[in-house]
Coordinates of C-alpha atoms and ligand atoms in Angstrom, one line a residue:
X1 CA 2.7 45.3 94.9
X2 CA 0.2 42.5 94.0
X3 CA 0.4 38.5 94.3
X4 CA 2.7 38.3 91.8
X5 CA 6.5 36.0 92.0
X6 CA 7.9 39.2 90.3
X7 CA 7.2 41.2 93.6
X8 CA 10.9 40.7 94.7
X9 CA 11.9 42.3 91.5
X10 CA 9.6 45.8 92.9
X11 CA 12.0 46.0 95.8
X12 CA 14.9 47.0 93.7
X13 CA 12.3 49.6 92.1
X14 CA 11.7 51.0 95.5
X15 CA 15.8 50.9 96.0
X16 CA 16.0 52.9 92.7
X17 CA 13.6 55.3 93.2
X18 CA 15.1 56.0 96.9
X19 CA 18.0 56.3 95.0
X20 CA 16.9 59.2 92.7
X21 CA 15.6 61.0 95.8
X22 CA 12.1 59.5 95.5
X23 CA 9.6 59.5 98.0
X24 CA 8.3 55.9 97.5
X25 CA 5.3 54.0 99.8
X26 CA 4.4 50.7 99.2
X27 CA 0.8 49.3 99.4
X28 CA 1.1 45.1 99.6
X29 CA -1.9 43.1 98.7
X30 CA -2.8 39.8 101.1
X31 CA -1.5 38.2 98.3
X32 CA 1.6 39.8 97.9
X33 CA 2.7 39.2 101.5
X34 CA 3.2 35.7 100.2
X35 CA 5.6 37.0 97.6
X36 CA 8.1 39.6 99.9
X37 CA 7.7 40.9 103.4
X38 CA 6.8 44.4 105.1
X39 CA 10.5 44.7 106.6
X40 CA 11.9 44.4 103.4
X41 CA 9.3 47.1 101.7
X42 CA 9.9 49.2 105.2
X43 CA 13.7 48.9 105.1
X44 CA 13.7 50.1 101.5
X45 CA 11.3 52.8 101.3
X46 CA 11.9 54.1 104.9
X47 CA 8.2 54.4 105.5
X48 CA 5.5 52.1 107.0
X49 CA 4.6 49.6 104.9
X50 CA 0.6 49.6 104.3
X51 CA -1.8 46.2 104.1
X52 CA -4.6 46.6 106.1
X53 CA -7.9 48.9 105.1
X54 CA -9.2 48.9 108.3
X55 CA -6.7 50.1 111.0
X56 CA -6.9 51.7 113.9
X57 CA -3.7 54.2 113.2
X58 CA -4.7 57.7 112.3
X59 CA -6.8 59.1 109.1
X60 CA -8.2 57.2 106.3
X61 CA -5.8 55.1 104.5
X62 CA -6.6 55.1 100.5
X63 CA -7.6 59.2 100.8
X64 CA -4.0 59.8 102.4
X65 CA -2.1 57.7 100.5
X66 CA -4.2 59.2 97.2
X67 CA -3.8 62.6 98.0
X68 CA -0.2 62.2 99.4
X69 CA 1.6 60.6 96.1
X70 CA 2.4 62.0 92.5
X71 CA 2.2 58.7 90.8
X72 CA 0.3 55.7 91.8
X73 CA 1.9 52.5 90.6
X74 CA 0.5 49.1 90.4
X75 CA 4.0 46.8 90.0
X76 CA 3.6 44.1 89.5
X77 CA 0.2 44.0 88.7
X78 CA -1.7 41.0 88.9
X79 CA -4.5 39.8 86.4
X80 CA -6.7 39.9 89.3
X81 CA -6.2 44.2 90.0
X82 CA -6.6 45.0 86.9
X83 CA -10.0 42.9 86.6
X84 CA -10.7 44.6 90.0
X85 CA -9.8 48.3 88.8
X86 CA -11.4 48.0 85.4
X87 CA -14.7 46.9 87.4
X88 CA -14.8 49.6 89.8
X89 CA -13.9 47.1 92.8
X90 CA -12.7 48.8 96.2
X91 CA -12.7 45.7 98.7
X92 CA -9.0 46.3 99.9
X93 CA -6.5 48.9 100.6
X94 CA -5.1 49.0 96.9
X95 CA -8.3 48.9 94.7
X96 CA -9.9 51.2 96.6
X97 CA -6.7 54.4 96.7
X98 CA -6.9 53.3 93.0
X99 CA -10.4 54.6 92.9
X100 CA -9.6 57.5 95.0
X101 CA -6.3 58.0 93.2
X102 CA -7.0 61.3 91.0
X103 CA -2.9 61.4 89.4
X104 CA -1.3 58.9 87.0
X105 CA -2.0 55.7 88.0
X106 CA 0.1 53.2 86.1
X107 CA -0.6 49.5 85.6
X108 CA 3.1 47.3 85.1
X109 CA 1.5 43.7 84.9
X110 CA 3.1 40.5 85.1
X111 CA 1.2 37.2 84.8
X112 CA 1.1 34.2 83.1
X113 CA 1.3 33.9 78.9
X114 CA -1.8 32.5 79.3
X115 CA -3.0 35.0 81.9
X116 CA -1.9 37.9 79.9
X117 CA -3.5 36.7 76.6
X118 CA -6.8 36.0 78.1
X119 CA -9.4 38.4 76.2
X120 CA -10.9 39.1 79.5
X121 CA -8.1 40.3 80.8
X122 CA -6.9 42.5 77.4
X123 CA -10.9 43.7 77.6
X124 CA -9.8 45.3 81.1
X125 CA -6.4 46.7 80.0
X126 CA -7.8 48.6 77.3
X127 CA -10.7 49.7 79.6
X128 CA -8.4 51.0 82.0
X129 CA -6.5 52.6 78.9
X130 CA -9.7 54.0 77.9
X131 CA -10.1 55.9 81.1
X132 CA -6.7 57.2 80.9
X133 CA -4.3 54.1 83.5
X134 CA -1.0 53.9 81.8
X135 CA 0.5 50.6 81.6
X136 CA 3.9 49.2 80.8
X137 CA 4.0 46.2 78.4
X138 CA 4.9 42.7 79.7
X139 CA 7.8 41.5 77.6
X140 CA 8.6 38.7 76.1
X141 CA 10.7 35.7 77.6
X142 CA 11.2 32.9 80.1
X143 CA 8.2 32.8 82.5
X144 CA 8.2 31.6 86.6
X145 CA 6.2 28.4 84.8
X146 CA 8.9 27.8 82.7
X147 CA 6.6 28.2 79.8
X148 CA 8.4 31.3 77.4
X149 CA 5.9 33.7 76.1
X150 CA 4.8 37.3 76.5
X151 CA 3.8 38.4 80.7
X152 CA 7.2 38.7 82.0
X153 CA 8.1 41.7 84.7
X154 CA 9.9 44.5 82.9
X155 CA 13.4 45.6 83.9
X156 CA 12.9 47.7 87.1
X157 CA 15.1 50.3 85.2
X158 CA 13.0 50.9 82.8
X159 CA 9.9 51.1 85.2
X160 CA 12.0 54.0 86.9
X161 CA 12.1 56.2 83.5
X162 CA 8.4 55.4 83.0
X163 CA 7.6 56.9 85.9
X164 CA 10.6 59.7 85.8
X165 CA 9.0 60.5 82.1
X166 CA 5.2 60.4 83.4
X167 CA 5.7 62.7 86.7
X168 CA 8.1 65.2 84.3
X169 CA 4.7 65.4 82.0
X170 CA 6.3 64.6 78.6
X171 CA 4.3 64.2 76.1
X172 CA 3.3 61.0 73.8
X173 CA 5.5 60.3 70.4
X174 CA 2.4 58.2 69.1
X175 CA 3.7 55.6 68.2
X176 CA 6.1 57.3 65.8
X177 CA 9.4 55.1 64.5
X178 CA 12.9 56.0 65.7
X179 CA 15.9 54.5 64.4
X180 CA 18.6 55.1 66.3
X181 CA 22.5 54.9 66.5
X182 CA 24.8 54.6 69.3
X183 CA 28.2 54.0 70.8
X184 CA 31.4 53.6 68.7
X185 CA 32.7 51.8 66.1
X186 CA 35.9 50.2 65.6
X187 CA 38.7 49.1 62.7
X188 CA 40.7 46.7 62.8
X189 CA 44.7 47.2 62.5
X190 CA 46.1 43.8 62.9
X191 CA 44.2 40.2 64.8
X192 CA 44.4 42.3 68.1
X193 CA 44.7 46.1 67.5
X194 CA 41.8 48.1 66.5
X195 CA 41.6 52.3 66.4
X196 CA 38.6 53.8 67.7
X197 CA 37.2 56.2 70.1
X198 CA 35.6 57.1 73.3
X199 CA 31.9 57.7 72.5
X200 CA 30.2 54.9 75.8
X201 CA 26.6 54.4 74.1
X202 CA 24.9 56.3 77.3
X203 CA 23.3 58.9 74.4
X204 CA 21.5 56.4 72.4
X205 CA 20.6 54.2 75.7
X206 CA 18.6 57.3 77.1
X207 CA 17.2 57.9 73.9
X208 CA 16.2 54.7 73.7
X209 CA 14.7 54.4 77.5
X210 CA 13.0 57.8 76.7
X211 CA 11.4 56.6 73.3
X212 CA 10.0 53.5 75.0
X213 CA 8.4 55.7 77.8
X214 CA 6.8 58.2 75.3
X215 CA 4.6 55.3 73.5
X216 CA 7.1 55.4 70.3
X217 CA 8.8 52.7 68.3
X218 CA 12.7 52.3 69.1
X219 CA 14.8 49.7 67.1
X220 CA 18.8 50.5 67.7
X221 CA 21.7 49.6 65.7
X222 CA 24.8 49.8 68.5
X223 CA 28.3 49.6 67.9
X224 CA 31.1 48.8 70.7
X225 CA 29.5 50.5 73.9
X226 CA 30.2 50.8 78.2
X227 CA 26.8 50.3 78.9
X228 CA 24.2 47.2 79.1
X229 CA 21.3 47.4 76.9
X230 CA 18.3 45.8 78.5
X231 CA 16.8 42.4 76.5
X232 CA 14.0 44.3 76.0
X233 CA 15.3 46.9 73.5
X234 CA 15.5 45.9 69.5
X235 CA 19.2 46.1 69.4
X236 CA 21.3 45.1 66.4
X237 CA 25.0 45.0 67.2
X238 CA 27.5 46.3 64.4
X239 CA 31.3 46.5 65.3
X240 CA 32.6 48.4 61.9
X241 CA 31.8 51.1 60.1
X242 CA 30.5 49.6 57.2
X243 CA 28.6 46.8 59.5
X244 CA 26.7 50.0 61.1
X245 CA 25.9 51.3 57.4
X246 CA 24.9 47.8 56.4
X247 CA 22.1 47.3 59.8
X248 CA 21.1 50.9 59.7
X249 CA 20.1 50.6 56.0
X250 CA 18.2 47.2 56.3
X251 CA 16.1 49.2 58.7
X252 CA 16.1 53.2 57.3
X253 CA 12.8 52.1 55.4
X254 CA 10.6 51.3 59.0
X255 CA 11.5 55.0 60.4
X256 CA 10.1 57.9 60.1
X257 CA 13.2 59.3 62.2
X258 CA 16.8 58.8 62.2
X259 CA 19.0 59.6 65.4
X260 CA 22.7 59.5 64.3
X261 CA 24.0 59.0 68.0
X262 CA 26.5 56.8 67.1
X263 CA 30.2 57.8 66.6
X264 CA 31.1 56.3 63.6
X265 CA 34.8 56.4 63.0
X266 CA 36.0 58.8 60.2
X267 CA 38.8 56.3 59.3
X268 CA 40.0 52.8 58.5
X269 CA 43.4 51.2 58.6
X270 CA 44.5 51.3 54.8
X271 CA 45.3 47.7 55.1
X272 CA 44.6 45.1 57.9
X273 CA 47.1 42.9 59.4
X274 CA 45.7 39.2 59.3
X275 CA 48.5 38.4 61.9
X276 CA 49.4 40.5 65.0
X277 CA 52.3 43.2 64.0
X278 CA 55.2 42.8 65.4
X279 CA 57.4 45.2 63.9
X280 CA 59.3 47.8 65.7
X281 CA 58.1 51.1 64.2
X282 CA 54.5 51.0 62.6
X283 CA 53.6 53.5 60.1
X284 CA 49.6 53.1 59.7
X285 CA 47.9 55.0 56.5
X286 CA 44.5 55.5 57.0
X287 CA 41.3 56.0 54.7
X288 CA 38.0 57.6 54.7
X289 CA 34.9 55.3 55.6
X290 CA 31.9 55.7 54.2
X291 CA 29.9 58.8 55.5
X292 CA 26.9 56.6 56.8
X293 CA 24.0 59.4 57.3
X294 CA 25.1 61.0 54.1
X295 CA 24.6 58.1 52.0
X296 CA 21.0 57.3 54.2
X297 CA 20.0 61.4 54.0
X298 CA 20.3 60.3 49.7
X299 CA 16.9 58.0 50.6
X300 CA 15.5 59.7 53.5
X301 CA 12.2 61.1 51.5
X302 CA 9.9 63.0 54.5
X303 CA 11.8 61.2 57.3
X304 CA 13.7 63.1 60.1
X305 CA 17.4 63.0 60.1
X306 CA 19.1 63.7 63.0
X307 CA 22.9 64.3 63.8
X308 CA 25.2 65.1 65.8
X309 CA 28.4 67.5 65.7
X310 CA 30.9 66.7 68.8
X311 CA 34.1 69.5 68.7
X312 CA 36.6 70.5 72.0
X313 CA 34.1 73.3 72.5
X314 CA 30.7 74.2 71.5
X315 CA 31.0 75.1 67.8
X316 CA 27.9 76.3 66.0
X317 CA 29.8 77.3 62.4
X318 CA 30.9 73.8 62.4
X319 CA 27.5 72.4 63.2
X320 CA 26.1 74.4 60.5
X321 CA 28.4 73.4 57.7
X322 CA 27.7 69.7 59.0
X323 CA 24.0 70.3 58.8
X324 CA 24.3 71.4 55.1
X325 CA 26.6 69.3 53.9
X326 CA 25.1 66.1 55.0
X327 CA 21.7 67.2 54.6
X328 CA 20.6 66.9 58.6
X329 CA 17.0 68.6 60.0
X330 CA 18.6 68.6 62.9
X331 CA 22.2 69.0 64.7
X332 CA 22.7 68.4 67.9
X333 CA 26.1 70.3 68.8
X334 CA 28.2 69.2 71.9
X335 CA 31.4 68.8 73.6
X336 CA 34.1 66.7 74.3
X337 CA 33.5 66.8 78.3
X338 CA 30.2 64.8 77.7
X339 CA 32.0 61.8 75.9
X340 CA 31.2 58.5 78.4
X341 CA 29.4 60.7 81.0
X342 CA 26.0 60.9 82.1
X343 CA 25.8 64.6 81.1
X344 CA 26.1 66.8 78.3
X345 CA 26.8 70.5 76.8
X346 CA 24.4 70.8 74.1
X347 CA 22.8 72.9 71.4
X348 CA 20.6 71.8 69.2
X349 CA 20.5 73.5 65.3
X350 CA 17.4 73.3 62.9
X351 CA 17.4 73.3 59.3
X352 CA 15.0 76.4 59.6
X353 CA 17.7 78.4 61.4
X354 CA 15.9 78.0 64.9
X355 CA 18.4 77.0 67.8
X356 CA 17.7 75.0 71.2
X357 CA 20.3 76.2 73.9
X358 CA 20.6 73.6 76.5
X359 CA 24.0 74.3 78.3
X360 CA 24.9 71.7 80.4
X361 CA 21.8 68.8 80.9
X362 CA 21.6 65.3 81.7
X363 CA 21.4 63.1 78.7
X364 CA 18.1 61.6 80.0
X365 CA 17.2 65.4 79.6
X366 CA 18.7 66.1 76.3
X367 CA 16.8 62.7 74.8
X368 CA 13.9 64.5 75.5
X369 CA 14.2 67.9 74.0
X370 CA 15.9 65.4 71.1
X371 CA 12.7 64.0 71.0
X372 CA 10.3 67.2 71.6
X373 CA 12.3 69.0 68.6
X374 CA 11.7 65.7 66.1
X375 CA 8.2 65.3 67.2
X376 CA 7.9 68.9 66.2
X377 CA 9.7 68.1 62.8
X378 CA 7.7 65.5 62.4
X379 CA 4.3 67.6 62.4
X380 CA 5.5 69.3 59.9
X381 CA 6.3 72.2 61.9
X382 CA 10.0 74.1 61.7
Ligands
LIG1 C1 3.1 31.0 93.0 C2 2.1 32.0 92.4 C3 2.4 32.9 91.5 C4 1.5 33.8 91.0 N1 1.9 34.7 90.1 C5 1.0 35.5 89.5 C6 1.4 36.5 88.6 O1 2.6 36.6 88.2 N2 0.4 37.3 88.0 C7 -0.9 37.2 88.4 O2 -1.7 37.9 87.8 N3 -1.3 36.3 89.3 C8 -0.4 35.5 89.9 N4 -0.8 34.6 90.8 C9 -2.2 34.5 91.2 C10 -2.5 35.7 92.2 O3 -1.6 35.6 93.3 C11 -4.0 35.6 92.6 O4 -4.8 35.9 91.5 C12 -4.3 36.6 93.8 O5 -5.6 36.5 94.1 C13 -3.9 38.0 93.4 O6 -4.3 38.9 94.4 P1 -3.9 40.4 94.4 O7 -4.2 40.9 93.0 O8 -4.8 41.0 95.4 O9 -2.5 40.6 94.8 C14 0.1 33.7 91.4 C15 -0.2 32.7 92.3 C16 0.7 31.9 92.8 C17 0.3 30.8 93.8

């Protein structure tokens, strides 16, 4: 951690990564000790906290630390380290185990607008880019100054995918453009009452997270969902099914890949009540809705067109016949049991007959191997 006011914002990255079972040591600049204290880094990570180069305390400080971690990151990382880093600098403890640091080493700054849009300072990001440092964008927003520009600290949950996605080794979607959908839509009945179903939005949030940590392009279009979606996602929020067909077309153009996450709702109320219903027995007829990715697959050209076929149990026949008839590249069958939970039993079907069996995963794992298999479609390979 560097001299940074986001530095109290690291301490609930340490508390998350302790969470996920992480072995987590934290380095603080002079500068940062300003910003937070050792107790509270110490308390968190349940190790020592280190400052001091020179100590009397047994072996060499930046070779242990270097050779002792997976992942070296710089968070936040001041305009000053990265100047430091790109120059070859090792005149404290952090700059010089970044020079011995032979792993991924990544760089989440947080400065100033100003700071941030310095040339000098985007001169030494892309050096350090150059030489292979991984960094994490700023984004966008209200700054410590006041001022609102771009140099703000990301959300410390996204920082902990970053580094979940570097240390698992997956590999970079080159800046490749995923639409996505996600969570559930809704229909309205009377003023009150709507029908819908149980689909949370975690699917598409994970898919999101693991886009952003892969160096692609998300922008989401998210119905009614359990889960927060961080500022710094493109989100469009649709509550029908018709309001998710209208945002997902306005955007279908940008992608070069669709990911139908989203359960849209098969039917509509025949009529809607302008005025809560009051009646004692309710008779409701319902209606088709539109069938959004079959009326995007009609424009999709050479993009990638994802869905997904959720039945009680895992039901390849009826993946299939989805597949065909809505012209998919890609199915992703699953089950009931994964609806608003953080896992999923999955299967995923390819137009060229080729099948991914996944069994039961995490849906951080499963936006992955979504991803892997696109990327693959993508290259023109089946
Ligand atoms: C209140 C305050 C807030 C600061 N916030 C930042 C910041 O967010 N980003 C940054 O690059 N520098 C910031 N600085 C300047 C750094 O603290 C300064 O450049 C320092 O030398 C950085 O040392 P370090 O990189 O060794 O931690 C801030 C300074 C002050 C006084």
């Amino acid at each position: 951690m560097c001299g940074s006011i986001a530095a109290y914002k690291s301490l609930e990255l340490v508390r998350l990564l302790k969470k996920d079972g992480a072995d987590t040591k934290v380095i603080l600049t002079k500068s940062a000790l300003n910003f937070v204290t050792p107790l509270s880094c110490q308390t968190l990570s349940t190790h020592e906290t280190y400052i001091d180069q020179f100590v009397l305390t047994a072996g060499i400080k930046h070779l242990s630390l270097a050779d002792w971690a997976d992942i070296l990151v710089i968070a936040p990382a001041t305009a000053n380290i990265i100047g430091k880093a790109a120059a070859g600098i090792g005149d404290d403890l952090l700059s010089t185990t970044i020079l011995s640091f032979r792993k991924p080493v990544l760089f989440v700054p947080a400065m100033d607008t100003g700071m941030w849009g310095n040339t000098i300072v985007q001169d030494n990001v892309s050096k350090l880019k150059a030489h292979g440092c991984l960094f994490i964008e700023p984004t966008s927003g209200t700054l410590a100054s006041g001022k609102v520009g771009k140099g703000r600290f990301p959300y410390p949950a996204l920082i902990r995918k970053k580094i979940l996605s570097v240390t698992a080794g997956y590999n970079s979607l080159n800046h490749s453009r995923f639409l996505i959908s996600g969570g559930r839509t809704e229909e309205d009945i009377d003023s009150v009452r709507v029908i819908t179903n149980r689909s949370s939005g975690r699917m598409a949030l994970e898919l999101l997270y693991a886009v952003s940590c892969r160096d692609g392009v998300a922008k989401a279009v998210i119905g009614e969902t359990n889960m927060t979606f961080p500022g710094e996602f493109d989100v469009t929020r649709a509550r029908t099914a018709d309001e998710m067909y209208g945002a997902l077309k306005k955007e279908f153009r940008w992608c070069d890949c669709l990911i139908m996450a989203a359960a849209v709702g098969d039917y509509r109320p025949r009529t809607r009540s302008i005025r809560k219903i009051h009646a004692k027995t309710h008779t409701l007829s319902l209606t088709k809705n539109k069938d959004v990715v079959k009326t995007l697959v009609a424009k999709k050209k050479d993009k990638v067109i994802v869905g997904f076929s959720l039945e009680d149990k895992i039901d390849i026949t009826r993946g299939k016949e989805k597949m065909k008839a809505k012209g998919l590249d890609m199915c992703v069958v699953n089950t009931a049991q994964g609806v608003g939970s953080t896992s999923a039993n999955a299967l995923i079907l390819k137009k060229n007959g080729r099948s991914v069996r996944l069994g039961k995963v995490s849906k951080w794992e499963l936006a992955h191997t979504i991803l892997d298999e696109c990327s693959e479609l993508m290259r023109g390979h089946t």
